Amino acid sequence: MKNKDIRFRILFAALLPLALMAVVLSVLFVVTRLGDVEQEHVQQARSLARQAASASEYGLFSGNSESLDKVMAGVLREPGVLAFSVVDAGGRAVASSGKPLLHTPGVQDQETWVTADDGAIDSLTQPILPATLVLHEEFEQGMAEVKPRPLGQVILVVSRSAVLSRQHDIVLTGTLAAMAALALGGFLSLRLSRSVTRPVMQVSQMVEGIGRGDLQLRLETREDDVLYHLKSGLNHMADRLAMVRSELERQVMEATAELNTKVQDAEAAGQDKT
């Protein structure tokens, strides 16, 4: 039981830091990659919505429905797009196609982003602002800056299925990588623990044997062994203990013989007196 306990402790001490490092690195990898995938999804949706809003300005301002239909057709060809609408300043949809929207907000002068409760769909609104003319500095002086009112807005609904699939793959990859690292680390730690525990257990067995009085045990020593000095010291200690025990046994035998002689002399003297 003691040998198993020593082996388990050494294996645990070797495997614990590796397991913690594998878990920390895997979690860091997964969290970083999940954030990158989410950010990439958001940037692509925003870029598409802004391009659609810029392309819809002329059609919405001039009332050219054909131009708006072309913009809508181009947007719907993009992967993951479920619905697209162009709304005028009064909130009326002048071009709309695709699945039902998550919501129909009023015309906003800034971008809004809404994610469905189940996390499967994102809805993005982007205002359609009129083009601004760049005036000469002489004309701009003394003129108050007027913020243009939006002509309307585009509403883009995109699916999150691709994002969720990639995130699932990332989590699975991180988990498999952590398990592979733990398996490899466990194998190497087991090999290492065996190479360390074997000489330690030999030393432990010799110490137990000496405690039982077996002074004939000796350990094999090699100069390249990390426990060379310890093993040599135990062997030297066993030799000294064996010499001391032999000397004590000799002294005991001599004392016993001398005592026997004195007893015999005493008995003989008693007989002579008798």
Phi, psi and omega in degrees: 000321180295318180297318178295322180294319178296315180298318180295319181294318179294318178297318179295318180295327179280327186273330184299310179299320179295319179295317178298318180295318180297318181293315181297314180295321179294315179297318179297317179297313183296313182297318180296315181291323177297318177295322179295317180296317179296317180295321178297319178297316181295316181296319179296317180295317180295318179298318179294318180295319180293319177296319179295320179295319179293320181287337183272354185299312184295313182297323180286321181291320183267353183073025180274098181290332179295318177297319179294324178295323178294318178298315181298318179296320178295321180292319183292341177283345179290141181296137176089352181280123180261327183204154178209136180219148172245123184244136179277183184296335179274002179087011180268133179283114180266345175207127184207141178199156178105189181291162179303144181282160176293323182202163176236083183284162173290170183294124181252151177265009177212165184289142175229152182222128180228134176248137180297157182300325180278358177072016184262343186223142173242139177239127184234131175247139180227124181292147175260108184258144177291151179294142180259140178270137177271114182265160176290154183302326181295326180281331182285336182294131178082358180263132179286140180285122181250125179282124184294142177277141181293141175285339182166207179202158173253144179240120183243129178244121183238150179274148177256011184298318179295321179295315180296322179295316179294321178294322177297317179296322180294316179297318179296317179297316179297321179293315179296321178296319178295319179294319178296318178296320178293320180295313178296317178296322177296319179296313180294322179294323178295316177297317180295319181295323178295317180294334180269318185287331181301306177294327178295318179292326176297317178296318180297318179295321179294318178298318177296320178296318177296322177296330177277354178100004179273097184264009179268353180289137176222148179259143176285129184242138174227143184294335180274001180280135181293337180257026183300312183293322178294314180296317178298319178296320178294318178298317178296319178296319178297321177297316180294317178296321178296319178295317180296319179294321178296318180294320178295319179297320178297317180294322179295319179296317178296317180295322179294318179295318179295322179293319178298321180296317179295323179295316179297319178297320180294319179296319179294320179295322178295321179295318179300320178296320181295000000 
